[in-house]
XYZ file of C-alpha atoms in Angstrom:
416
model
C -1.354 19.331 -19.957
C 0.625 17.092 -22.307
C 2.865 14.487 -20.602
C 5.771 13.820 -23.125
C 8.006 10.852 -22.592
C 10.865 11.250 -24.846
C 12.581 8.554 -26.853
C 15.629 8.445 -24.268
C 13.264 8.149 -21.295
C 11.293 5.477 -23.146
C 14.651 3.801 -23.549
C 15.459 3.834 -19.794
C 11.820 2.749 -18.817
C 12.261 -0.265 -21.494
C 8.821 0.937 -23.140
C 8.129 0.903 -26.912
C 7.527 4.535 -28.242
C 3.709 5.033 -29.024
C 0.534 5.411 -26.948
C 2.720 5.277 -23.610
C 4.979 7.966 -24.729
C 2.221 10.162 -26.329
C -0.029 10.208 -23.253
C -2.540 12.903 -23.109
C -3.792 13.947 -19.620
C -5.653 16.802 -18.240
C -4.063 18.601 -15.406
C -0.468 18.940 -14.532
C 2.897 17.459 -13.946
C 5.619 15.699 -15.600
C 8.159 12.817 -15.113
C 11.228 13.714 -13.564
C 14.424 12.921 -15.570
C 16.604 13.364 -12.066
C 14.326 10.952 -10.443
C 15.386 8.371 -12.832
C 19.074 9.103 -12.358
C 19.018 8.152 -8.675
C 20.543 4.698 -7.632
C 17.947 1.947 -7.450
C 17.421 0.725 -3.863
C 19.830 -2.163 -3.239
C 21.498 -2.311 -6.929
C 24.018 0.267 -6.322
C 23.066 1.276 -10.129
C 23.667 5.114 -10.986
C 24.024 7.131 -13.983
C 25.602 5.083 -16.742
C 24.900 1.733 -14.740
C 21.092 1.846 -14.178
C 19.835 0.134 -17.324
C 22.069 -2.757 -16.716
C 21.199 -2.817 -13.364
C 17.563 -2.624 -14.214
C 17.715 -5.205 -16.884
C 19.368 -7.719 -13.971
C 16.466 -6.799 -11.580
C 13.596 -7.220 -14.000
C 15.420 -10.810 -15.127
C 15.539 -11.845 -11.640
C 11.742 -11.851 -10.918
C 8.657 -12.573 -12.969
C 6.220 -13.297 -10.297
C 5.221 -16.276 -8.297
C 5.816 -19.546 -10.384
C 2.039 -20.742 -10.513
C 2.695 -23.612 -13.033
C 3.934 -25.974 -10.518
C 1.127 -25.331 -7.839
C -0.677 -28.419 -6.653
C -4.457 -28.967 -7.617
C -6.469 -26.724 -5.543
C -3.536 -24.689 -4.064
C -5.096 -21.042 -5.269
C -8.392 -22.432 -3.737
C -6.860 -22.649 -0.318
C -5.328 -19.207 -0.414
C -8.772 -17.728 -1.665
C -10.656 -19.609 0.618
C -8.348 -18.428 3.715
C -9.884 -15.713 5.889
C -7.635 -12.587 5.492
C -6.822 -9.323 7.340
C -5.666 -6.571 5.125
C -3.962 -3.851 6.935
C -1.853 -1.582 4.437
C -3.966 -0.813 1.249
C -3.949 2.510 -0.363
C -7.647 3.482 -1.792
C -6.537 5.060 -5.133
C -3.617 2.387 -5.604
C -6.199 -0.400 -5.376
C -8.260 0.432 -8.162
C -8.604 -2.656 -10.482
C -8.579 -2.410 -14.174
C -12.265 -3.231 -14.432
C -13.005 0.085 -12.270
C -10.398 1.903 -14.211
C -12.303 1.334 -17.377
C -15.583 2.494 -15.908
C -13.914 5.671 -14.647
C -12.150 6.506 -18.092
C -15.567 5.662 -19.856
C -16.761 8.727 -17.889
C -13.709 10.603 -18.909
C -13.390 10.221 -22.622
C -10.811 12.856 -22.807
C -8.479 11.250 -20.892
C -6.363 8.549 -22.837
C -4.548 6.653 -20.258
C -2.519 3.563 -21.590
C -2.966 0.639 -19.187
C 1.091 0.711 -18.257
C 0.414 3.995 -16.613
C -1.977 2.768 -13.904
C -0.910 -0.833 -13.369
C 2.184 -2.737 -13.357
C 1.998 -6.242 -15.173
C 3.414 -9.518 -13.856
C 7.018 -9.598 -14.413
C 7.350 -5.874 -14.870
C 8.930 -3.310 -12.601
C 9.180 0.424 -11.972
C 11.337 2.464 -9.569
C 9.683 3.615 -6.499
C 9.922 7.291 -8.135
C 8.135 6.144 -11.347
C 5.452 4.427 -8.851
C 4.767 7.784 -7.376
C 4.028 9.415 -10.812
C 1.566 6.563 -11.442
C -0.390 7.716 -8.457
C -0.352 11.274 -9.435
C -2.016 9.967 -12.854
C -4.839 8.035 -10.976
C -5.598 11.080 -9.006
C -6.195 13.132 -12.123
C -8.846 10.349 -12.865
C -10.288 10.014 -9.540
C -11.391 13.921 -9.032
C -14.977 13.898 -8.223
C -16.911 12.644 -5.264
C -18.938 10.353 -7.239
C -15.440 8.771 -8.588
C -14.423 8.310 -4.966
C -17.740 6.388 -4.105
C -17.505 4.169 -6.938
C -13.944 3.299 -6.290
C -14.507 2.793 -2.636
C -17.370 0.460 -3.261
C -15.656 -1.525 -5.949
C -12.377 -2.106 -3.870
C -14.329 -3.165 -0.894
C -16.346 -5.505 -3.185
C -13.020 -7.011 -4.608
C -11.406 -7.607 -1.367
C -14.229 -9.232 0.044
C -14.517 -11.635 -3.117
C -10.925 -12.468 -2.397
C -11.549 -13.734 1.055
C -10.729 -10.646 3.285
C -12.785 -10.370 6.339
C -11.237 -7.352 7.933
C -10.119 -4.373 5.714
C -8.361 -0.910 6.850
C -8.493 1.178 3.720
C -6.102 4.535 3.838
C -6.305 7.710 1.597
C -5.228 11.201 1.614
C -8.441 13.491 1.400
C -7.701 15.900 -1.535
C -9.328 19.137 -2.440
C -10.304 19.342 -6.217
C -11.289 23.003 -7.181
C -12.269 22.196 -10.642
C -15.062 19.844 -9.700
C -15.646 20.987 -6.049
C -14.352 18.126 -4.079
C -13.090 18.901 -0.799
C -11.215 17.040 1.469
C -14.345 16.658 3.912
C -16.588 15.733 1.051
C -13.856 13.195 0.003
C -13.930 11.414 3.360
C -17.744 11.501 3.345
C -17.738 9.809 0.166
C -15.357 7.135 1.315
C -17.540 6.738 4.507
C -20.810 6.623 2.256
C -18.967 3.871 0.174
C -18.443 1.812 3.355
C -22.308 2.529 4.547
C -23.444 1.345 1.128
C -21.363 -1.979 1.369
C -22.736 -3.023 4.622
C -26.027 -2.316 3.539
C -25.510 -4.696 0.962
C -24.685 -7.243 3.348
C -20.754 -7.941 2.229
C -18.922 -10.357 4.465
C -16.325 -7.808 5.176
C -15.491 -5.310 8.175
C -14.269 -2.091 6.862
C -12.412 0.725 8.872
C -10.545 3.899 7.219
C -7.574 5.626 7.934
C -6.593 9.406 7.029
C -3.372 9.692 5.098
C -0.867 12.338 5.596
C 1.076 12.934 2.389
C 4.710 13.896 3.149
C 4.761 16.311 0.232
C 1.937 18.430 1.646
C 4.191 19.598 4.512
C 3.395 20.183 8.319
C 0.298 22.761 7.577
C -1.456 20.030 5.477
C -0.535 17.363 7.966
C -2.559 19.512 10.562
C -5.494 19.785 8.532
C -5.667 16.105 7.955
C -5.221 15.442 11.770
C -7.995 17.775 12.636
C -10.426 16.330 9.992
C -9.392 12.674 11.321
C -10.265 13.946 14.995
C -13.737 14.814 13.613
C -14.377 11.917 11.859
C -13.083 9.954 14.775
C -15.752 11.321 17.009
C -18.570 11.048 14.461
C -18.197 7.648 12.545
C -18.917 5.011 15.228
C -15.599 3.373 14.909
C -15.171 3.444 11.048
C -12.130 5.994 11.259
C -9.714 4.611 13.235
C -6.253 6.317 12.416
C -4.003 8.075 10.672
C -1.310 6.987 8.171
C 1.956 8.803 7.171
C 2.850 8.201 3.647
C 3.808 9.351 0.194
C 7.378 9.688 -1.372
C 9.729 8.991 1.176
C 12.329 11.312 -0.354
C 9.939 14.346 0.204
C 10.196 16.226 3.663
C 11.818 14.787 6.763
C 10.018 12.849 9.832
C 10.465 15.797 12.153
C 8.195 18.146 10.132
C 5.253 15.690 11.046
C 6.207 14.935 14.646
C 3.728 17.767 16.120
C 0.693 16.971 14.201
C 1.441 13.129 14.695
C 1.604 13.604 18.576
C -1.450 15.445 18.304
C -3.125 12.911 16.595
C -1.974 10.444 19.153
C -3.435 12.205 21.874
C -6.780 12.665 20.320
C -6.765 8.865 20.372
C -6.071 8.036 16.681
C -4.070 5.099 15.913
C -0.744 5.576 13.853
C 0.566 3.614 10.956
C 3.593 5.038 9.638
C 5.652 4.193 6.599
C 9.178 3.767 7.871
C 12.497 2.860 6.464
C 10.911 2.502 3.146
C 14.245 3.517 1.520
C 17.748 3.267 2.981
C 19.756 5.755 4.748
C 16.810 7.259 6.917
C 18.107 5.946 10.253
C 17.868 9.516 12.102
C 14.073 9.841 10.634
C 12.992 6.520 11.626
C 14.434 6.700 15.364
C 12.788 9.713 15.768
C 9.556 8.521 14.779
C 9.917 5.402 16.561
C 9.904 7.543 19.714
C 6.109 8.305 19.330
C 5.651 5.327 18.902
C 3.949 4.288 16.302
C 1.099 1.454 16.521
C 2.144 -0.092 13.161
C 5.043 0.206 10.744
C 4.479 0.189 7.117
C 7.192 -1.822 4.905
C 10.109 -1.220 7.397
C 12.139 -2.686 4.230
C 15.581 -1.168 5.756
C 15.167 -1.372 9.492
C 17.068 -4.751 9.805
C 20.071 -2.997 7.756
C 23.437 -4.704 8.720
C 24.492 -1.259 9.397
C 25.723 -1.232 13.066
C 24.304 2.238 13.371
C 20.898 1.197 12.694
C 21.003 -2.021 15.098
C 19.132 -0.266 17.968
C 16.278 0.371 15.328
C 15.536 -3.282 15.498
C 15.785 -3.208 19.153
C 13.268 -0.559 19.544
C 10.644 -2.259 17.197
C 11.006 -5.518 18.907
C 10.993 -3.786 22.312
C 7.510 -2.250 21.510
C 6.063 -5.000 19.603
C 5.288 -2.702 16.836
C 3.719 -4.780 14.301
C 5.186 -4.362 10.435
C 3.012 -4.417 7.509
C 4.625 -6.163 4.770
C 3.860 -6.107 1.136
C 5.754 -8.603 -1.241
C 4.862 -7.737 -4.458
C 5.077 -4.000 -4.231
C 8.528 -4.085 -2.901
C 9.752 -6.343 -5.555
C 7.994 -4.243 -8.297
C 9.015 -0.948 -6.819
C 12.485 -2.677 -6.499
C 13.118 -1.877 -2.824
C 13.688 -5.622 -2.611
C 15.324 -7.197 -5.574
C 13.843 -10.892 -5.079
C 11.419 -12.391 -3.050
C 13.681 -14.722 -0.985
C 15.550 -11.409 0.003
C 12.382 -9.851 1.294
C 12.555 -8.947 4.983
C 9.680 -11.163 6.068
C 12.147 -13.890 6.820
C 14.207 -11.738 9.373
C 11.060 -10.627 11.240
C 9.161 -13.965 10.869
C 12.451 -15.941 12.223
C 12.312 -13.223 15.385
C 8.579 -14.256 15.998
C 7.942 -10.544 15.791
C 4.197 -9.234 14.658
C 3.709 -9.167 11.009
C 0.821 -8.627 8.571
C 0.765 -9.606 5.290
C -0.893 -6.912 2.673
C -1.075 -5.648 -0.650
C -0.087 -1.881 -0.718
C -1.692 -1.214 -3.942
C -3.358 -4.251 -5.218
C -4.576 -2.299 -8.345
C -1.071 -0.651 -9.413
C 0.918 -3.963 -8.576
C -1.910 -6.111 -10.169
C -2.107 -8.675 -7.177
C -4.540 -9.479 -4.654
C -4.233 -10.864 -1.159
C -4.435 -14.414 -1.897
C -1.776 -14.216 -4.371
C 0.260 -12.470 -1.824
C -0.005 -15.287 0.698
C 0.751 -17.859 -2.430
C 3.899 -15.896 -3.092
C 4.994 -15.986 0.537
C 4.394 -19.592 1.056
C 6.060 -20.681 -2.179
C 9.138 -18.382 -1.389
C 9.550 -19.442 2.292
C 8.161 -22.917 1.881
C 5.561 -22.109 4.479
C 2.908 -24.877 5.270
C -0.900 -24.262 5.176
C -0.845 -24.258 9.004
C 1.826 -21.599 9.057
C 0.014 -19.590 6.620
C -3.369 -19.882 8.836
C -1.272 -18.850 11.735
C -0.036 -15.606 10.081
C -3.524 -14.686 9.028
C -5.021 -15.571 12.068
C -2.425 -13.614 14.438
C -2.917 -10.507 12.100
C -6.164 -9.868 13.921
C -4.283 -8.903 17.156
C -2.816 -5.996 14.877
C -6.039 -4.369 13.788
C -6.966 -0.942 15.007
C -10.566 -1.638 15.904
C -11.891 -2.690 19.050
C -11.033 -5.741 21.283
C -14.799 -6.708 20.671
C -14.002 -6.768 17.050
C -10.932 -8.846 17.418
C -12.897 -11.405 19.763
C -15.494 -11.488 16.733
C -12.774 -12.198 14.061
C -11.226 -14.898 16.206
C -14.217 -16.586 16.525
C -14.916 -16.358 12.767
C -11.646 -17.873 12.171
C -12.115 -20.518 14.379
C -15.390 -21.629 12.757
C -13.723 -21.681 9.192
C -10.486 -23.502 10.463
C -11.445 -27.316 9.746
C -13.108 -26.771 6.362
C -10.376 -24.340 5.094
C -7.041 -26.739 6.393
C -8.930 -30.066 5.255
């Protein structure tokens, strides 16, 4: 199927005509013109005003200012032991791994800009989800999933991540014979091989429910997660609800999520990722979830949503916060406006995460540096954020204790 980005769409995306506009892919799907006419979150931009608003937003953020950092600053963030709890497998594929995948699929000609958003660039949230559809076409075999899993884990380990929870939606690919079950098995084989290789990282896995799949697919994923929960000795720890937040409604997933919770699966739910979802958020908070992904608009100034903050605070539900992701997908307009500041000032449990390190061209060390630069946090404060993240993991109390001991052993050398 040929993906054709017309000249008018190229202008709206602010890209040059050429390879990007003549992308050839095997499979199905297309870019949605109506999606690009929707107002950008937080900008009030709609038809006729979107280009100007996008230009203002793009010029307002060009990534963290690296030039002024003191000598050794980058080294501190790399040496800092870290916990990563919100990372989508297919969104975490690095450009190096993408090149390896593409070398095995010469018929697919995918420009760099279709799988990664470079520093200083932005896309709407809707466009980001189109990027994931393209990535899924590149990872359509179990051997692809195994390669991706191993590379992603190795890259997180190289970045100083000591505990990692990856998440992904199991997929059937009739053209290659990959099933949802063999998809998960490939992920778990990647975990096993990384452990066998002696990597200094503890890896767990959450099965994701894609909102676009509806209730039937959600129930299938829950059943699969229950099976692997009982057979993987603690590697499969929970369930994630994610995907395009505009698709479906939370009430459609309430029953399968309750079933998952009853079975002992932990729940990490993307909530309030876009504005005006108070009803859905209130419903899903009633489960309650064990962690919240993004929660970008939980603290809206709307009086009607004030109770959402109270519900989250009352349950001490940790938030998984992803700065670069929110900036590049334009749900937050500038780093200093990020909702980290709101929750941090309340002393609420928060975990800094990457979301999709490949797509957003970041890593967890860079996220910590951006956080420190934006909110003027000291090394000690950064250390405390990293250490407190251990309390939010889905693994056992024994694992938490081991990680805290590891942090204590490293503290003096990292902070000196």
